[in-house]
Every structure is written in C-alpha cells, then in structure tokens.
CSV table of C-alpha atoms in Angstrom, one decimal:
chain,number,residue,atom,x,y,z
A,1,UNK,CA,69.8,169.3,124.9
A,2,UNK,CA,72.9,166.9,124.2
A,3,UNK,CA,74.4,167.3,127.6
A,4,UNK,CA,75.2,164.3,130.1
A,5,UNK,CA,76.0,166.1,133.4
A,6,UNK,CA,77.9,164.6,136.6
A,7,UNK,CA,78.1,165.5,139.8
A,8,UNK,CA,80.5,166.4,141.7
A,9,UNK,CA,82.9,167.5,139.8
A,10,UNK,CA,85.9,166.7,141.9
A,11,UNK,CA,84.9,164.5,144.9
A,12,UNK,CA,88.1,163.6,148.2
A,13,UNK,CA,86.7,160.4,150.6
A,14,UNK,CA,88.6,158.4,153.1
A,15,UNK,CA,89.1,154.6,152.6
A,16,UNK,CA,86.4,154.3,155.1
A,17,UNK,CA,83.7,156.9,153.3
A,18,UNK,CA,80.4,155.8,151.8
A,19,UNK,CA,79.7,158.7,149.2
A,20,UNK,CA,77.9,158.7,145.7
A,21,UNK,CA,78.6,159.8,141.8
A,22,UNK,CA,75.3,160.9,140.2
A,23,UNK,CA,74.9,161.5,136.2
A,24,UNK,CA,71.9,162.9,134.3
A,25,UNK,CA,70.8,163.2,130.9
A,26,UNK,CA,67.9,164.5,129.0
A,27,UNK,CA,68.0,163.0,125.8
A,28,UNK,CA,65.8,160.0,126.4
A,29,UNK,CA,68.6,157.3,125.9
A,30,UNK,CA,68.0,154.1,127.5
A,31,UNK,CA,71.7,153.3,127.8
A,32,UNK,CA,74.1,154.3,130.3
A,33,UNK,CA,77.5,153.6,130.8
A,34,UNK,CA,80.3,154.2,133.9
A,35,UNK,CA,83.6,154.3,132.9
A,36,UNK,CA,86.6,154.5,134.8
A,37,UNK,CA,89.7,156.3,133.6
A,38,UNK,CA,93.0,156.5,135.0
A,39,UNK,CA,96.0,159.0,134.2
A,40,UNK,CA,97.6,158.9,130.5
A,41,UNK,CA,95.0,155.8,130.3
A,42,UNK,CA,91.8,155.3,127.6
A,43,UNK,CA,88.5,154.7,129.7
A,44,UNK,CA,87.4,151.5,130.5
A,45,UNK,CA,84.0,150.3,130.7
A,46,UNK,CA,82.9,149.1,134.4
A,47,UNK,CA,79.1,149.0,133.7
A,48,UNK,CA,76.3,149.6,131.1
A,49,UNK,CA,72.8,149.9,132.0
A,50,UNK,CA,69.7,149.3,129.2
A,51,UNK,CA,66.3,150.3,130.2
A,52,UNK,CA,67.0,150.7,133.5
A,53,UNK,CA,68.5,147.4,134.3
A,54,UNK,CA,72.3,146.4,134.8
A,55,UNK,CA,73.2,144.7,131.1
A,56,UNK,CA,77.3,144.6,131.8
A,57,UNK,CA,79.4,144.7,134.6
A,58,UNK,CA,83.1,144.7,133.7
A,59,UNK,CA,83.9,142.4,137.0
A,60,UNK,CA,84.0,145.4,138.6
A,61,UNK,CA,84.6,144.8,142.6
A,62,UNK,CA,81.6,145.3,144.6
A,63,UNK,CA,83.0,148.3,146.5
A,64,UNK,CA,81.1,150.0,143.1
A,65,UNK,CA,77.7,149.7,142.9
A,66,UNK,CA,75.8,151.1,140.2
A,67,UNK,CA,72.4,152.1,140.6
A,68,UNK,CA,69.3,153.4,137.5
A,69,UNK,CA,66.1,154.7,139.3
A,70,UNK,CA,65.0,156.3,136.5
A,71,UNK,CA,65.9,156.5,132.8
A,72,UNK,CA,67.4,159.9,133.1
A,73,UNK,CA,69.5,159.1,136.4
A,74,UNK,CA,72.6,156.6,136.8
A,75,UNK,CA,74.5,156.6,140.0
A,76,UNK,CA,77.4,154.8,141.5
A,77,UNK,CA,78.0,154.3,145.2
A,78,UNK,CA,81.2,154.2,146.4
A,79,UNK,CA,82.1,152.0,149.6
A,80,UNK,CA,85.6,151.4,151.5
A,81,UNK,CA,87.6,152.3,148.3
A,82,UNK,CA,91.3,152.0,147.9
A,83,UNK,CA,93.6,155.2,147.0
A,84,UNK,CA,94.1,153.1,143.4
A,85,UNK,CA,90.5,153.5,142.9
A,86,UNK,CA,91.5,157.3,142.5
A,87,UNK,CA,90.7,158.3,138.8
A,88,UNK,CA,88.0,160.3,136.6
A,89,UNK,CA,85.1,158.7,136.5
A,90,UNK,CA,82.8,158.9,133.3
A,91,UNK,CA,79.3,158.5,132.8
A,92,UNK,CA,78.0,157.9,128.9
A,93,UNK,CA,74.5,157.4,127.3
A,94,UNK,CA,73.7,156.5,123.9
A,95,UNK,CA,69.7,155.7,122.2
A,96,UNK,CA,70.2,152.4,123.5
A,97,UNK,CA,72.7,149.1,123.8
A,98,UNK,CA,70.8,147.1,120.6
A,99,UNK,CA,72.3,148.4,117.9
A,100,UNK,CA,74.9,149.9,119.6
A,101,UNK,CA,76.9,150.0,116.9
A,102,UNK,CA,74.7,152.4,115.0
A,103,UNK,CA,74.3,155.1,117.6
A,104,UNK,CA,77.3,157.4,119.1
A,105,UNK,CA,77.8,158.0,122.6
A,106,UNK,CA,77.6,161.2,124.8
A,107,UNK,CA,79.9,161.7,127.4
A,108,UNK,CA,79.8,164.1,130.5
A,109,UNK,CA,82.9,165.6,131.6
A,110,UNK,CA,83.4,163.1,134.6
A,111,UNK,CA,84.2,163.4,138.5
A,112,UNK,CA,87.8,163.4,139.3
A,113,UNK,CA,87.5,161.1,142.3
A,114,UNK,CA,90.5,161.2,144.9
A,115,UNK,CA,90.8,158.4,147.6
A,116,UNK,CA,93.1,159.2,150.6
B,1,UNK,CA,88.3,140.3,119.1
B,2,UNK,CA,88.3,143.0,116.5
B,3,UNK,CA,90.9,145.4,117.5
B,4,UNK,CA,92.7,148.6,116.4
B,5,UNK,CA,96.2,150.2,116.4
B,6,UNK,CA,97.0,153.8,116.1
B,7,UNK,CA,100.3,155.6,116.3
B,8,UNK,CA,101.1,156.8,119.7
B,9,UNK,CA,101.3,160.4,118.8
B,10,UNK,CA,100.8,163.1,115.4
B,11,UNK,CA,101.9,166.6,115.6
B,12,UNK,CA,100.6,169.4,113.0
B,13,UNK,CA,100.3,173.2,112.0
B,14,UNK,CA,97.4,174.9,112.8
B,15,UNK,CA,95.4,175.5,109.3
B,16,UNK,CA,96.8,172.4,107.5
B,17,UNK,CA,95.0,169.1,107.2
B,18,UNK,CA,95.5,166.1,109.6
B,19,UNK,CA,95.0,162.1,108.5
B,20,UNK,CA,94.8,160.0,111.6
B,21,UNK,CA,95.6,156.5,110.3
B,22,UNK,CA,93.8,153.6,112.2
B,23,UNK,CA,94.7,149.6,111.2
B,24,UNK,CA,92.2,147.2,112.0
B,25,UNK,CA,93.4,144.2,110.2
B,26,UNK,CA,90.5,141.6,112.1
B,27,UNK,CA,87.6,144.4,111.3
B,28,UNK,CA,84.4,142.0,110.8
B,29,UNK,CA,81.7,142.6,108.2
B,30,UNK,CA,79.2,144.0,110.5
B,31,UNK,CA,81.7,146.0,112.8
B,32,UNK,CA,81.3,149.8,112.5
B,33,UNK,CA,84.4,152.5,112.6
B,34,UNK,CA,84.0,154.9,115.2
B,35,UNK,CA,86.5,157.9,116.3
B,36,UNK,CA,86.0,159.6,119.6
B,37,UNK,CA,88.7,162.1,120.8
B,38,UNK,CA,89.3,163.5,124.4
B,39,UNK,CA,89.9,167.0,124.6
B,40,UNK,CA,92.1,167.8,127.7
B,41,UNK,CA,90.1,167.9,130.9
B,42,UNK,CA,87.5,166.5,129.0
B,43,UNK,CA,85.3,163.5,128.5
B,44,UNK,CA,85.4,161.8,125.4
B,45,UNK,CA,83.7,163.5,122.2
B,46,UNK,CA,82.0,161.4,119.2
B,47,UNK,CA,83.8,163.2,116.0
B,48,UNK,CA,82.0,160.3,113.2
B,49,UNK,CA,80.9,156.6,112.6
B,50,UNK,CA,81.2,154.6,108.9
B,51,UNK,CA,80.6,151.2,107.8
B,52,UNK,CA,82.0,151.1,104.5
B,53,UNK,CA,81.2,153.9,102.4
B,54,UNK,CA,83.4,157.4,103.4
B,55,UNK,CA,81.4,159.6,105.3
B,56,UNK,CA,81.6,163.2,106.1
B,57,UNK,CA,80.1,166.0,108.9
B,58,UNK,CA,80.9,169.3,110.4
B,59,UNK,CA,83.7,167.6,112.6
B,60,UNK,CA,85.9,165.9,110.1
B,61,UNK,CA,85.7,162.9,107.2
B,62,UNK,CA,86.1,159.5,107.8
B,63,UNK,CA,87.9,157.7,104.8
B,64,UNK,CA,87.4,153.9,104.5
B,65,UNK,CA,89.7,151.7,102.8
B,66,UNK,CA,88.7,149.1,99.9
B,67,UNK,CA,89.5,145.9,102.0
B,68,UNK,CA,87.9,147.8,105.7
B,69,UNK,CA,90.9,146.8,107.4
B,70,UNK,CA,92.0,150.7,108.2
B,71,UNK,CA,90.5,153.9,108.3
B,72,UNK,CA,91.9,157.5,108.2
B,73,UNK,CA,90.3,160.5,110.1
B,74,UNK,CA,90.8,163.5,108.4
B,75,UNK,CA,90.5,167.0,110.0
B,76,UNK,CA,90.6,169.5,107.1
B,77,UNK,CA,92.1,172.8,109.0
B,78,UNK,CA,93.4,171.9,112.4
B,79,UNK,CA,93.4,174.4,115.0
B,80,UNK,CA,94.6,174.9,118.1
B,81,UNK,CA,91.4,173.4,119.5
B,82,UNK,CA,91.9,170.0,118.0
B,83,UNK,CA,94.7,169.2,119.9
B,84,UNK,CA,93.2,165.8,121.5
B,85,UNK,CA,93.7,162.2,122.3
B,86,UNK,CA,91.5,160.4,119.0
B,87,UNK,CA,90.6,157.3,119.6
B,88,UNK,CA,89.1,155.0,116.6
B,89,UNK,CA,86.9,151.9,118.4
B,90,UNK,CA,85.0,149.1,116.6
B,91,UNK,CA,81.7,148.3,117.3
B,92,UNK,CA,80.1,145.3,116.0
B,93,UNK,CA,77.6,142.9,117.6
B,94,UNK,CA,80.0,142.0,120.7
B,95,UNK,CA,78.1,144.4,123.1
B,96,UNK,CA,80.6,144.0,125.6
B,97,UNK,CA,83.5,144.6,123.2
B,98,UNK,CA,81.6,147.6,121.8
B,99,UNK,CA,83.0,149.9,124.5
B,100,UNK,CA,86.4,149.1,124.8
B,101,UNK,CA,88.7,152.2,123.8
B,102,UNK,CA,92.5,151.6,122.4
B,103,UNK,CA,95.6,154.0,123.3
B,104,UNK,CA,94.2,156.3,121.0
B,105,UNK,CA,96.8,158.9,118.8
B,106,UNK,CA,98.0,162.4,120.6
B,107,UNK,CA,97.3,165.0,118.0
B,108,UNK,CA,99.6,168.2,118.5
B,109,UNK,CA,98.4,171.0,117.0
B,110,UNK,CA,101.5,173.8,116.5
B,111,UNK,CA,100.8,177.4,116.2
C-alpha cells in the first residue's frame, strides 16, 4: 500500500472555527510533511515531522498547529484562520528525513481548505 | 542554496517523446536530482531520482549531464495523461532546503 490519504477532502470554516486536517499512511515512514499550496503556486513546506516529533517548522504562524500521535497519523489544527489561508493543503511521507535525499516522497491528494 | 530553473511551459503530440530541460548551475556534489510532477487536481507524484549516472524506470529517464549542472526528463511516448506541472527539486544535505519545489514546467500534451 503506497497511499497517503487526507481527510476531508474539501473542508469551508469561518475565521472564527477551530477544525482539523487529518493524514494517514501505512507504509511505515517516519517522516511527514504539511505543505501548503496556493493557486498556480508550487507547494511549500510548512512542517516536517521525523519519528514522531516536529523536525521543521517553516515559520509557519501558530494559527497551524501540527500534531504526530502516532507514526501513521499527522494532523494539523486549524484556529482563527484568515480567508488567505484558503489553499490545498498537502500531507507527504517519505522512509524518513536522514537521508532524505535518497528516498522519494508520497503525496496524498490534499484538502482544498476554504476560509470565509 | 542550490536551486533550479525550468521553462515556464512545453507543449507536445501525444505518442512523441518529451525532454524537460532543468539548469542547476550551483548543484553540489552530494545533491540529488529529483522530478515530481502534479497531475491536475492532484498531489504531487515522484516520477525519478539520480545522482550522477542516467537512470531509467517505468515512468520516464532521467538524463544527467557531464558537469551535473542540468538534467533532462525524458518521457518516451507522451499521452494525454502526462499533461502535468514537472517539477525538478534538489536534495542534498540542507534538510530544510530539501523540500523546497521551483515553478516547475507545464507540459501540454496535444491530441
């Protein structure tokens, strides 16, 4: 199984909503990655977790905060967002971040995230 | 930092081959080529990896210059499917600047 999955799929909050991305995968990686990608844009990185703990954070503002309670599970809460926050969010894994360059990266298809 | 440049966009016939050119001038000895490409609607997709030798899979071939400082994707027989956003990355010992993905090329395919 080479599938990272995401849910939801499409999410719609209010500036004022506290709501949650979920990703899962099955391949026993120990590194996951949120990405944030914008229309017409590449994806950037916001955070990478190894073995569970937070290895990078892209300076992302703390209305994002990425959670790993297990190595199969990454999630990232969402608190008092901005309508620019609006974008497709993208979890990753890959075997692991040491020797990153070495080992590819699986990517689920994302959760189009609308802020209104 | 390392980094890459690709031409905005491509455009080919379905059936023909495809070389997606990638310059990366700064490349360091231990940095690794990688291509992705995003399918429409899509996350991104690993098509191949090299370090200096060509290398070849199901997907496509990577071609490697001499000197490492560019890379060509090649996609034997496009199809319609191909049509995709490619992206060629670098990925060296920099963890942090392991992840970060150019403007990538827009591949056309035409019928």
């Amino acid at each position: 199984d080479t599938e990272v999955t995401q849910t939801p799929k499409h999410l719609v909050m209010g500036m004022t909503n506290k709501k949650s991305l979920k990703c899962e995968q099955h391949m026993g990686h120990r590194a996951m990655y949120w990405y944030k990608q914008k229309a017409k844009k590449p994806p950037e990185l916001m955070f990478v977790y190894s073995y569970e703990k937070l290895s990078i954070n892209e300076s992302v503002p703390s209305r994002f905060s990425p959670e790993c309670p297990n190595s199969s599970l990454l999630n990232l809460h969402l608190h008092a967002l901005q309508p620019e926050d609006s974008a497709l969010y993208l979890c990753a894994s890959s075997q692991a971040l040491a020797g990153a360059p070495l080992y590819e990266q699986y990517f689920g298809p994302g959760t189009r995230l609308t802020v209104t | 930092d390392a980094k890459t440049t690709q031409p905005n966009s491509m455009e080919s016939n379905e059936e023909e081959p495809v070389h997606l050119p990638c310059n990366h001038s700064t490349i360091s000895g231990t940095d690794y080529i990688h291509w992705y490409r995003q399918l429409p609607s899509q996350g991104p997709e690993y098509v191949i990896h090299g370090l200096t030798s060509n290398v070849n899979n199901r997907m496509a071939s990577l071609a490697i210059a001499e000197d490492r400082k560019s890379s060509t994707l090649i996609l034997h027989r496009a199809t319609l499917r191909d049509a995709a956003v490619y992206y060629c990355i670098l990925r060296g010992s920099n963890y942090g600047q392991n992840f970060v993905f150019g403007p990538g090329t827009r591949l056309s395919v035409l019928p």
